[in-house]
PDB file of C-alpha atoms and ligand atoms in Angstrom:
ATOM      1  CA  MET A  12     -18.090  29.297   7.194  1.00  0.00           C
ATOM      2  CA  LYS A  13     -15.306  29.789   4.834  1.00  0.00           C
ATOM      3  CA  LEU A  14     -13.973  26.518   2.935  1.00  0.00           C
ATOM      4  CA  ILE A  15     -10.529  27.277   1.105  1.00  0.00           C
ATOM      5  CA  PRO A  16      -7.994  24.766  -0.334  1.00  0.00           C
ATOM      6  CA  LEU A  17      -4.426  25.503   1.225  1.00  0.00           C
ATOM      7  CA  PRO A  18      -1.922  24.410  -1.636  1.00  0.00           C
ATOM      8  CA  ALA A  19       1.191  22.183  -0.658  1.00  0.00           C
ATOM      9  CA  PHE A  20       3.743  20.034  -2.240  1.00  0.00           C
ATOM     10  CA  GLN A  21       3.177  19.866  -5.851  1.00  0.00           C
ATOM     11  CA  ASP A  22      -0.629  19.409  -6.523  1.00  0.00           C
ATOM     12  CA  ASN A  23      -1.797  18.797  -2.910  1.00  0.00           C
ATOM     13  CA  TYR A  24      -4.375  20.864  -1.214  1.00  0.00           C
ATOM     14  CA  LEU A  25      -5.288  20.797   2.332  1.00  0.00           C
ATOM     15  CA  TRP A  26      -9.065  21.830   3.078  1.00  0.00           C
ATOM     16  CA  PHE A  27      -9.112  24.268   5.472  1.00  0.00           C
ATOM     17  CA  VAL A  28     -12.486  25.466   6.819  1.00  0.00           C
ATOM     18  CA  HIS A  29     -13.181  28.394   9.123  1.00  0.00           C
ATOM     19  CA  ASP A  30     -15.497  30.584  10.606  1.00  0.00           C
ATOM     20  CA  GLY A  31     -13.660  33.516  11.599  1.00  0.00           C
ATOM     21  CA  HIS A  32     -12.596  31.999  15.018  1.00  0.00           C
ATOM     22  CA  LYS A  33     -11.988  28.142  14.650  1.00  0.00           C
ATOM     23  CA  ALA A  34     -10.997  25.904  12.121  1.00  0.00           C
ATOM     24  CA  LEU A  35     -10.100  22.722  10.950  1.00  0.00           C
ATOM     25  CA  VAL A  36      -7.942  21.296   8.201  1.00  0.00           C
ATOM     26  CA  VAL A  37      -8.010  17.845   6.563  1.00  0.00           C
ATOM     27  CA  ASP A  38      -4.849  16.060   5.816  1.00  0.00           C
ATOM     28  CA  PRO A  39      -2.206  18.407   6.455  1.00  0.00           C
ATOM     29  CA  GLY A  40       0.965  16.649   4.867  1.00  0.00           C
ATOM     30  CA  ASP A  41       2.478  19.723   5.473  1.00  0.00           C
ATOM     31  CA  ALA A  42       2.020  22.142   8.566  1.00  0.00           C
ATOM     32  CA  GLN A  43       3.173  25.263   7.445  1.00  0.00           C
ATOM     33  CA  PRO A  44       0.584  26.718   5.535  1.00  0.00           C
ATOM     34  CA  VAL A  45      -1.914  25.559   8.313  1.00  0.00           C
ATOM     35  CA  ILE A  46       0.319  27.675  10.473  1.00  0.00           C
ATOM     36  CA  GLU A  47       0.242  30.508   8.525  1.00  0.00           C
ATOM     37  CA  ALA A  48      -3.567  30.748   7.395  1.00  0.00           C
ATOM     38  CA  LEU A  49      -3.933  30.421  11.321  1.00  0.00           C
ATOM     39  CA  GLN A  50      -1.823  33.185  12.197  1.00  0.00           C
ATOM     40  CA  ARG A  51      -3.138  35.578   9.145  1.00  0.00           C
ATOM     41  CA  GLU A  52      -6.548  34.897  10.546  1.00  0.00           C
ATOM     42  CA  ARG A  53      -6.012  34.921  14.303  1.00  0.00           C
ATOM     43  CA  LEU A  54      -7.933  31.440  14.091  1.00  0.00           C
ATOM     44  CA  LYS A  55      -7.898  28.656  16.521  1.00  0.00           C
ATOM     45  CA  LEU A  56      -7.859  25.004  15.387  1.00  0.00           C
ATOM     46  CA  GLU A  57     -10.174  22.979  16.262  1.00  0.00           C
ATOM     47  CA  ALA A  58      -9.613  19.754  14.733  1.00  0.00           C
ATOM     48  CA  ILE A  59      -7.672  17.912  12.105  1.00  0.00           C
ATOM     49  CA  LEU A  60      -9.459  15.029   9.999  1.00  0.00           C
ATOM     50  CA  VAL A  61      -7.203  11.959   8.706  1.00  0.00           C
ATOM     51  CA  THR A  62      -8.066  10.399   5.608  1.00  0.00           C
ATOM     52  CA  HIS A  63      -5.523   8.012   5.351  1.00  0.00           C
ATOM     53  CA  HIS A  64      -1.724   7.182   5.707  1.00  0.00           C
ATOM     54  CA  HIS A  65       0.338   8.151   3.155  1.00  0.00           C
ATOM     55  CA  GLN A  66       3.060  10.746   4.375  1.00  0.00           C
ATOM     56  CA  ASP A  67       1.690  13.621   1.922  1.00  0.00           C
ATOM     57  CA  HIS A  68      -1.713  13.667   3.831  1.00  0.00           C
ATOM     58  CA  ILE A  69      -0.549  13.240   7.671  1.00  0.00           C
ATOM     59  CA  GLY A  70       3.020  14.836   7.718  1.00  0.00           C
ATOM     60  CA  GLY A  71       2.120  17.862   9.242  1.00  0.00           C
ATOM     61  CA  VAL A  72      -0.277  15.969  12.187  1.00  0.00           C
ATOM     62  CA  ASP A  73       2.259  16.089  14.969  1.00  0.00           C
ATOM     63  CA  GLN A  74       3.163  19.430  14.548  1.00  0.00           C
ATOM     64  CA  LEU A  75      -0.373  20.800  14.275  1.00  0.00           C
ATOM     65  CA  ARG A  76      -1.253  18.729  17.174  1.00  0.00           C
ATOM     66  CA  ASP A  77       1.607  19.904  19.325  1.00  0.00           C
ATOM     67  CA  ALA A  78       1.154  23.326  19.025  1.00  0.00           C
ATOM     68  CA  THR A  79      -2.311  24.057  18.963  1.00  0.00           C
ATOM     69  CA  GLY A  80      -3.905  21.162  20.624  1.00  0.00           C
ATOM     70  CA  ALA A  81      -6.058  20.006  18.404  1.00  0.00           C
ATOM     71  CA  ARG A  82      -8.063  16.926  18.462  1.00  0.00           C
ATOM     72  CA  VAL A  83      -7.110  14.659  15.306  1.00  0.00           C
ATOM     73  CA  PHE A  84      -9.879  12.275  13.893  1.00  0.00           C
ATOM     74  CA  GLY A  85      -8.472   9.426  11.363  1.00  0.00           C
ATOM     75  CA  PRO A  86      -9.518   5.855  10.028  1.00  0.00           C
ATOM     76  CA  ALA A  87      -9.359   3.414  12.850  1.00  0.00           C
ATOM     77  CA  ARG A  88      -7.290   1.057  10.509  1.00  0.00           C
ATOM     78  CA  GLU A  89      -4.887   2.532   9.583  1.00  0.00           C
ATOM     79  CA  LYS A  90      -0.827   3.311  10.888  1.00  0.00           C
ATOM     80  CA  ILE A  91      -1.248   6.937  11.624  1.00  0.00           C
ATOM     81  CA  PRO A  92       0.705   8.275  14.769  1.00  0.00           C
ATOM     82  CA  GLU A  93      -1.527   8.183  18.160  1.00  0.00           C
ATOM     83  CA  PRO A  94      -3.240  10.035  19.943  1.00  0.00           C
ATOM     84  CA  LEU A  95      -5.610   9.351  17.443  1.00  0.00           C
ATOM     85  CA  GLU A  96      -9.490   9.251  17.539  1.00  0.00           C
ATOM     86  CA  ARG A  97     -10.190   6.015  15.532  1.00  0.00           C
ATOM     87  CA  LEU A  98     -13.407   6.030  13.485  1.00  0.00           C
ATOM     88  CA  VAL A  99     -15.418   3.757  10.955  1.00  0.00           C
ATOM     89  CA  GLU A 100     -17.752   3.713   8.781  1.00  0.00           C
ATOM     90  CA  GLY A 101     -21.184   5.368  10.568  1.00  0.00           C
ATOM     91  CA  ASP A 102     -19.178   6.917  12.733  1.00  0.00           C
ATOM     92  CA  ARG A 103     -20.281  10.871  13.610  1.00  0.00           C
ATOM     93  CA  ILE A 104     -18.469  13.732  14.492  1.00  0.00           C
ATOM     94  CA  THR A 105     -19.355  17.217  15.303  1.00  0.00           C
ATOM     95  CA  VAL A 106     -16.719  19.811  14.735  1.00  0.00           C
ATOM     96  CA  LEU A 107     -17.189  23.716  14.089  1.00  0.00           C
ATOM     97  CA  GLY A 108     -20.924  22.501  14.587  1.00  0.00           C
ATOM     98  CA  LEU A 109     -20.938  20.271  11.834  1.00  0.00           C
ATOM     99  CA  ASP A 110     -21.682  16.994  11.801  1.00  0.00           C
ATOM    100  CA  PHE A 111     -19.955  14.554  10.001  1.00  0.00           C
ATOM    101  CA  ARG A 112     -20.844  11.371   8.778  1.00  0.00           C
ATOM    102  CA  VAL A 113     -17.316   8.093   8.436  1.00  0.00           C
ATOM    103  CA  LEU A 114     -17.572   6.486   5.013  1.00  0.00           C
ATOM    104  CA  ASP A 115     -15.693   3.792   4.488  1.00  0.00           C
ATOM    105  CA  VAL A 116     -14.095   3.818   1.452  1.00  0.00           C
ATOM    106  CA  PRO A 117     -11.030   1.470   0.792  1.00  0.00           C
ATOM    107  CA  GLY A 118      -9.310   0.531  -2.449  1.00  0.00           C
ATOM    108  CA  HIS A 119      -6.275   3.764  -2.589  1.00  0.00           C
ATOM    109  CA  THR A 120      -5.487   2.159   1.106  1.00  0.00           C
ATOM    110  CA  ALA A 121      -6.967  -0.599   3.233  1.00  0.00           C
ATOM    111  CA  GLY A 122      -8.601   1.739   5.687  1.00  0.00           C
ATOM    112  CA  HIS A 123      -9.365   5.115   3.758  1.00  0.00           C
ATOM    113  CA  ILE A 124     -12.247   6.945   5.457  1.00  0.00           C
ATOM    114  CA  ALA A 125     -14.229   9.602   3.710  1.00  0.00           C
ATOM    115  CA  TYR A 126     -15.664  12.439   5.621  1.00  0.00           C
ATOM    116  CA  TYR A 127     -19.428  13.725   4.582  1.00  0.00           C
ATOM    117  CA  CYS A 128     -21.633  16.424   5.676  1.00  0.00           C
ATOM    118  CA  GLU A 129     -24.743  16.934   4.904  1.00  0.00           C
ATOM    119  CA  ASN A 130     -25.277  20.525   5.562  1.00  0.00           C
ATOM    120  CA  PHE A 131     -22.515  22.691   5.141  1.00  0.00           C
ATOM    121  CA  GLU A 132     -24.118  25.528   5.125  1.00  0.00           C
ATOM    122  CA  GLY A 133     -26.942  24.472   3.528  1.00  0.00           C
ATOM    123  CA  ARG A 134     -25.429  22.234   0.943  1.00  0.00           C
ATOM    124  CA  PRO A 135     -23.476  18.617   1.335  1.00  0.00           C
ATOM    125  CA  LEU A 136     -20.305  18.374   0.852  1.00  0.00           C
ATOM    126  CA  VAL A 137     -17.625  15.372   1.049  1.00  0.00           C
ATOM    127  CA  PHE A 138     -13.994  14.964   1.972  1.00  0.00           C
ATOM    128  CA  CYS A 139     -12.641  12.353  -0.011  1.00  0.00           C
ATOM    129  CA  GLY A 140      -8.772  12.403   0.165  1.00  0.00           C
ATOM    130  CA  ASP A 141      -7.403  10.027  -2.296  1.00  0.00           C
ATOM    131  CA  THR A 142     -10.342   8.130  -4.027  1.00  0.00           C
ATOM    132  CA  LEU A 143     -12.501  10.061  -6.080  1.00  0.00           C
ATOM    133  CA  PHE A 144     -10.539  12.989  -7.915  1.00  0.00           C
ATOM    134  CA  SER A 145     -12.117  14.882 -10.539  1.00  0.00           C
ATOM    135  CA  ALA A 146     -12.124  12.506 -13.601  1.00  0.00           C
ATOM    136  CA  GLY A 147     -10.199  10.295 -11.832  1.00  0.00           C
ATOM    137  CA  CYS A 148      -9.474   7.848  -8.521  1.00  0.00           C
ATOM    138  CA  GLY A 149      -6.662   7.131  -7.053  1.00  0.00           C
ATOM    139  CA  ARG A 150      -4.644   4.154  -7.348  1.00  0.00           C
ATOM    140  CA  LEU A 151      -4.844   0.800  -6.211  1.00  0.00           C
ATOM    141  CA  PHE A 152      -2.322   0.647  -3.398  1.00  0.00           C
ATOM    142  CA  GLU A 153      -3.628  -1.708  -0.984  1.00  0.00           C
ATOM    143  CA  GLY A 154      -7.167  -2.634  -1.997  1.00  0.00           C
ATOM    144  CA  THR A 155      -8.765  -5.044  -5.242  1.00  0.00           C
ATOM    145  CA  PRO A 156     -10.172  -3.308  -8.239  1.00  0.00           C
ATOM    146  CA  GLN A 157     -13.510  -5.106  -6.433  1.00  0.00           C
ATOM    147  CA  GLN A 158     -13.032  -2.528  -3.408  1.00  0.00           C
ATOM    148  CA  MET A 159     -12.258   0.494  -5.023  1.00  0.00           C
ATOM    149  CA  ALA A 160     -15.627   0.091  -7.441  1.00  0.00           C
ATOM    150  CA  GLN A 161     -17.555  -0.003  -4.305  1.00  0.00           C
ATOM    151  CA  SER A 162     -16.193   2.873  -2.341  1.00  0.00           C
ATOM    152  CA  LEU A 163     -16.548   5.146  -5.946  1.00  0.00           C
ATOM    153  CA  GLU A 164     -20.210   3.580  -5.936  1.00  0.00           C
ATOM    154  CA  LYS A 165     -20.958   4.394  -2.696  1.00  0.00           C
ATOM    155  CA  LEU A 166     -19.396   8.366  -3.153  1.00  0.00           C
ATOM    156  CA  ALA A 167     -21.793   8.329  -6.328  1.00  0.00           C
ATOM    157  CA  SER A 168     -24.954   7.701  -4.619  1.00  0.00           C
ATOM    158  CA  LEU A 169     -24.472  10.978  -2.440  1.00  0.00           C
ATOM    159  CA  PRO A 170     -26.738  13.654  -3.405  1.00  0.00           C
ATOM    160  CA  GLY A 171     -25.548  15.228  -6.810  1.00  0.00           C
ATOM    161  CA  GLU A 172     -24.872  18.312  -5.447  1.00  0.00           C
ATOM    162  CA  THR A 173     -22.440  17.014  -2.665  1.00  0.00           C
ATOM    163  CA  ARG A 174     -19.505  19.442  -3.240  1.00  0.00           C
ATOM    164  CA  VAL A 175     -16.480  16.636  -3.856  1.00  0.00           C
ATOM    165  CA  CYS A 176     -13.702  18.078  -1.790  1.00  0.00           C
ATOM    166  CA  CYS A 177     -10.260  15.409  -3.162  1.00  0.00           C
ATOM    167  CA  THR A 178      -6.641  16.187  -2.110  1.00  0.00           C
ATOM    168  CA  HIS A 179      -4.914  16.208  -5.295  1.00  0.00           C
ATOM    169  CA  GLU A 180      -4.894  18.555  -8.515  1.00  0.00           C
ATOM    170  CA  TYR A 181      -4.842  16.186 -10.741  1.00  0.00           C
ATOM    171  CA  THR A 182      -7.821  17.272 -12.624  1.00  0.00           C
ATOM    172  CA  LEU A 183      -6.151  18.245 -16.313  1.00  0.00           C
ATOM    173  CA  SER A 184      -4.429  14.937 -16.646  1.00  0.00           C
ATOM    174  CA  ASN A 185      -7.228  12.923 -15.567  1.00  0.00           C
ATOM    175  CA  LEU A 186      -9.560  14.803 -18.465  1.00  0.00           C
ATOM    176  CA  LYS A 187      -6.657  13.600 -21.062  1.00  0.00           C
ATOM    177  CA  PHE A 188      -7.422   9.861 -20.138  1.00  0.00           C
ATOM    178  CA  ALA A 189     -11.142  10.557 -19.810  1.00  0.00           C
ATOM    179  CA  LEU A 190     -11.618  11.809 -23.290  1.00  0.00           C
ATOM    180  CA  ALA A 191      -9.364   8.737 -25.036  1.00  0.00           C
ATOM    181  CA  VAL A 192     -11.917   6.815 -23.119  1.00  0.00           C
ATOM    182  CA  GLU A 193     -15.088   8.922 -24.257  1.00  0.00           C
ATOM    183  CA  PRO A 194     -13.968  10.851 -27.005  1.00  0.00           C
ATOM    184  CA  GLY A 195     -17.855  11.831 -27.831  1.00  0.00           C
ATOM    185  CA  ASN A 196     -18.628  12.355 -24.361  1.00  0.00           C
ATOM    186  CA  LEU A 197     -20.122  16.126 -24.916  1.00  0.00           C
ATOM    187  CA  ASP A 198     -20.168  16.997 -21.026  1.00  0.00           C
ATOM    188  CA  LEU A 199     -16.750  16.030 -20.538  1.00  0.00           C
ATOM    189  CA  ILE A 200     -14.935  17.945 -23.686  1.00  0.00           C
ATOM    190  CA  HIS A 201     -16.851  21.222 -21.979  1.00  0.00           C
ATOM    191  CA  TYR A 202     -15.379  20.701 -18.438  1.00  0.00           C
ATOM    192  CA  VAL A 203     -11.912  20.208 -20.489  1.00  0.00           C
ATOM    193  CA  LYS A 204     -12.400  23.410 -21.723  1.00  0.00           C
ATOM    194  CA  ARG A 205     -13.550  25.141 -17.952  1.00  0.00           C
ATOM    195  CA  CYS A 206     -10.885  23.238 -16.365  1.00  0.00           C
ATOM    196  CA  GLN A 207      -8.196  24.805 -18.750  1.00  0.00           C
ATOM    197  CA  ASP A 208      -9.395  28.256 -18.360  1.00  0.00           C
ATOM    198  CA  MET A 209      -9.384  27.716 -14.242  1.00  0.00           C
ATOM    199  CA  ARG A 210      -5.540  26.976 -14.318  1.00  0.00           C
ATOM    200  CA  SER A 211      -4.576  28.887 -16.910  1.00  0.00           C
ATOM    201  CA  GLN A 212      -6.080  31.700 -14.408  1.00  0.00           C
ATOM    202  CA  GLY A 213      -4.374  29.871 -11.550  1.00  0.00           C
ATOM    203  CA  GLN A 214      -7.750  29.060  -9.809  1.00  0.00           C
ATOM    204  CA  PRO A 215      -8.333  25.188  -8.222  1.00  0.00           C
ATOM    205  CA  THR A 216     -10.663  23.230 -10.262  1.00  0.00           C
ATOM    206  CA  LEU A 217     -11.653  21.983  -6.866  1.00  0.00           C
ATOM    207  CA  PRO A 218     -14.195  21.063  -5.856  1.00  0.00           C
ATOM    208  CA  SER A 219     -16.167  19.430  -8.118  1.00  0.00           C
ATOM    209  CA  THR A 220     -19.593  17.789  -7.828  1.00  0.00           C
ATOM    210  CA  ILE A 221     -21.069  14.174  -7.637  1.00  0.00           C
ATOM    211  CA  GLY A 222     -23.515  15.130 -10.204  1.00  0.00           C
ATOM    212  CA  LEU A 223     -20.768  16.723 -12.593  1.00  0.00           C
ATOM    213  CA  GLU A 224     -18.451  13.732 -12.129  1.00  0.00           C
ATOM    214  CA  LYS A 225     -21.092  11.031 -13.037  1.00  0.00           C
ATOM    215  CA  GLN A 226     -20.775  12.639 -16.210  1.00  0.00           C
ATOM    216  CA  VAL A 227     -17.361  13.324 -17.104  1.00  0.00           C
ATOM    217  CA  ASN A 228     -15.461  10.683 -14.844  1.00  0.00           C
ATOM    218  CA  PRO A 229     -14.774   7.163 -16.530  1.00  0.00           C
ATOM    219  CA  PHE A 230     -14.462   5.714 -13.121  1.00  0.00           C
ATOM    220  CA  LEU A 231     -18.009   6.658 -12.103  1.00  0.00           C
ATOM    221  CA  ARG A 232     -19.445   5.785 -15.426  1.00  0.00           C
ATOM    222  CA  THR A 233     -18.571   1.653 -15.754  1.00  0.00           C
ATOM    223  CA  SER A 234     -21.883   1.142 -16.759  1.00  0.00           C
ATOM    224  CA  VAL A 235     -21.928   3.555 -19.643  1.00  0.00           C
ATOM    225  CA  PRO A 236     -21.916   1.587 -23.150  1.00  0.00           C
ATOM    226  CA  ALA A 237     -19.597   3.728 -24.677  1.00  0.00           C
ATOM    227  CA  VAL A 238     -16.966   3.274 -21.261  1.00  0.00           C
ATOM    228  CA  ALA A 239     -17.544   0.001 -21.564  1.00  0.00           C
ATOM    229  CA  GLN A 240     -16.920  -0.772 -25.050  1.00  0.00           C
ATOM    230  CA  ALA A 241     -13.933   1.526 -25.055  1.00  0.00           C
ATOM    231  CA  ALA A 242     -12.294  -0.720 -21.872  1.00  0.00           C
ATOM    232  CA  ARG A 243     -12.807  -3.663 -24.161  1.00  0.00           C
ATOM    233  CA  GLY A 244     -11.278  -1.269 -26.930  1.00  0.00           C
ATOM    234  CA  HIS A 245      -7.771  -1.786 -24.684  1.00  0.00           C
ATOM    235  CA  ASP A 246      -8.070  -5.098 -23.289  1.00  0.00           C
ATOM    236  CA  ALA A 247     -10.611  -7.314 -25.368  1.00  0.00           C
ATOM    237  CA  SER A 248     -10.826 -10.063 -22.781  1.00  0.00           C
ATOM    238  CA  THR A 249     -12.301  -7.199 -20.376  1.00  0.00           C
ATOM    239  CA  PRO A 250     -15.548  -9.344 -19.300  1.00  0.00           C
ATOM    240  CA  PRO A 251     -18.911  -7.168 -19.157  1.00  0.00           C
ATOM    241  CA  ASP A 252     -19.645  -6.253 -15.318  1.00  0.00           C
ATOM    242  CA  ALA A 253     -18.928  -3.128 -14.391  1.00  0.00           C
ATOM    243  CA  VAL A 254     -15.823  -4.227 -11.556  1.00  0.00           C
ATOM    244  CA  SER A 255     -14.021  -5.679 -14.671  1.00  0.00           C
ATOM    245  CA  VAL A 256     -14.300  -2.633 -16.606  1.00  0.00           C
ATOM    246  CA  PHE A 257     -13.419  -0.472 -13.232  1.00  0.00           C
ATOM    247  CA  ALA A 258     -10.134  -2.875 -13.393  1.00  0.00           C
ATOM    248  CA  THR A 259      -9.160  -2.558 -17.116  1.00  0.00           C
ATOM    249  CA  LEU A 260      -9.727   1.417 -16.874  1.00  0.00           C
ATOM    250  CA  ARG A 261      -7.858   1.497 -13.920  1.00  0.00           C
ATOM    251  CA  GLN A 262      -4.716  -0.555 -15.230  1.00  0.00           C
ATOM    252  CA  TRP A 263      -5.139   1.734 -18.660  1.00  0.00           C
ATOM    253  CA  LYS A 264      -4.495   4.872 -16.684  1.00  0.00           C
ATOM    254  CA  ASN A 265      -1.829   3.660 -14.524  1.00  0.00           C
ATOM    255  CA  GLU A 266       0.321   3.121 -18.120  1.00  0.00           C
ATOM    256  CA  PHE A 267      -1.406   6.151 -20.047  1.00  0.00           C
ATOM    257  CA  LYS A 268       0.737   8.753 -21.122  1.00  0.00           C
TER     258      LYS A 268
HETATM  259 ZN1   ZN B 138      -2.641   8.557  -0.550  1.00  0.00          ZN
HETATM  260 ZN1   ZN B 139      -2.115  12.128  -1.578  1.00  0.00          ZN
END
């Protein structure tokens, strides 16, 4: 089974999985890179998994469905072109022989879902769209800080070795902010070096893992004293609870240059 991030647009990855015969793709904002990958490897597209309704995640869905007859799965509570098999928390689907469990992760959009596979060739994996990024998280377009903090907590509770397949290569810019929050975090400092090396060689920094994100991602570290202190340093009125710390960090990141 191969797991490949197909680059698209400026900084999107269309996650593409295949077993040499059949394929699935996650959030195909553009059909063209997927069609090329299918032709190159002579694969049949079995399914399209959608995490949320933004155009850079669904723009290629109609064309791919029409060209291949693939089944399309997506969030129950979002406006996405039909026909679509609509999913909510706890639903299970099997694609390419892989079992995926659906997680509701609202915050970036109101109905955002993630797809968790406990056993992808012996290790877990999650397709989390624009909810969790490496060293960052999605902007709150439709949800509250409370919702997003809960969604991130749900993802953080997955096993540490879970590979995090998110949809944008934002890692280096997220890391600049993470360093501003936690300049003394040695795991973070080492990770910055690794990511700079990967990017300078043209490699994706993804997938990350849940265990690594818990060490370097300020949005998963809101209960770490140094992170809470940095949030209060930015906005002295921040109450001490994790959701308030999260809200201040998210606001700070929005303005961060
Ligand atoms: Zn989005
Ligand atoms: Zn996006």
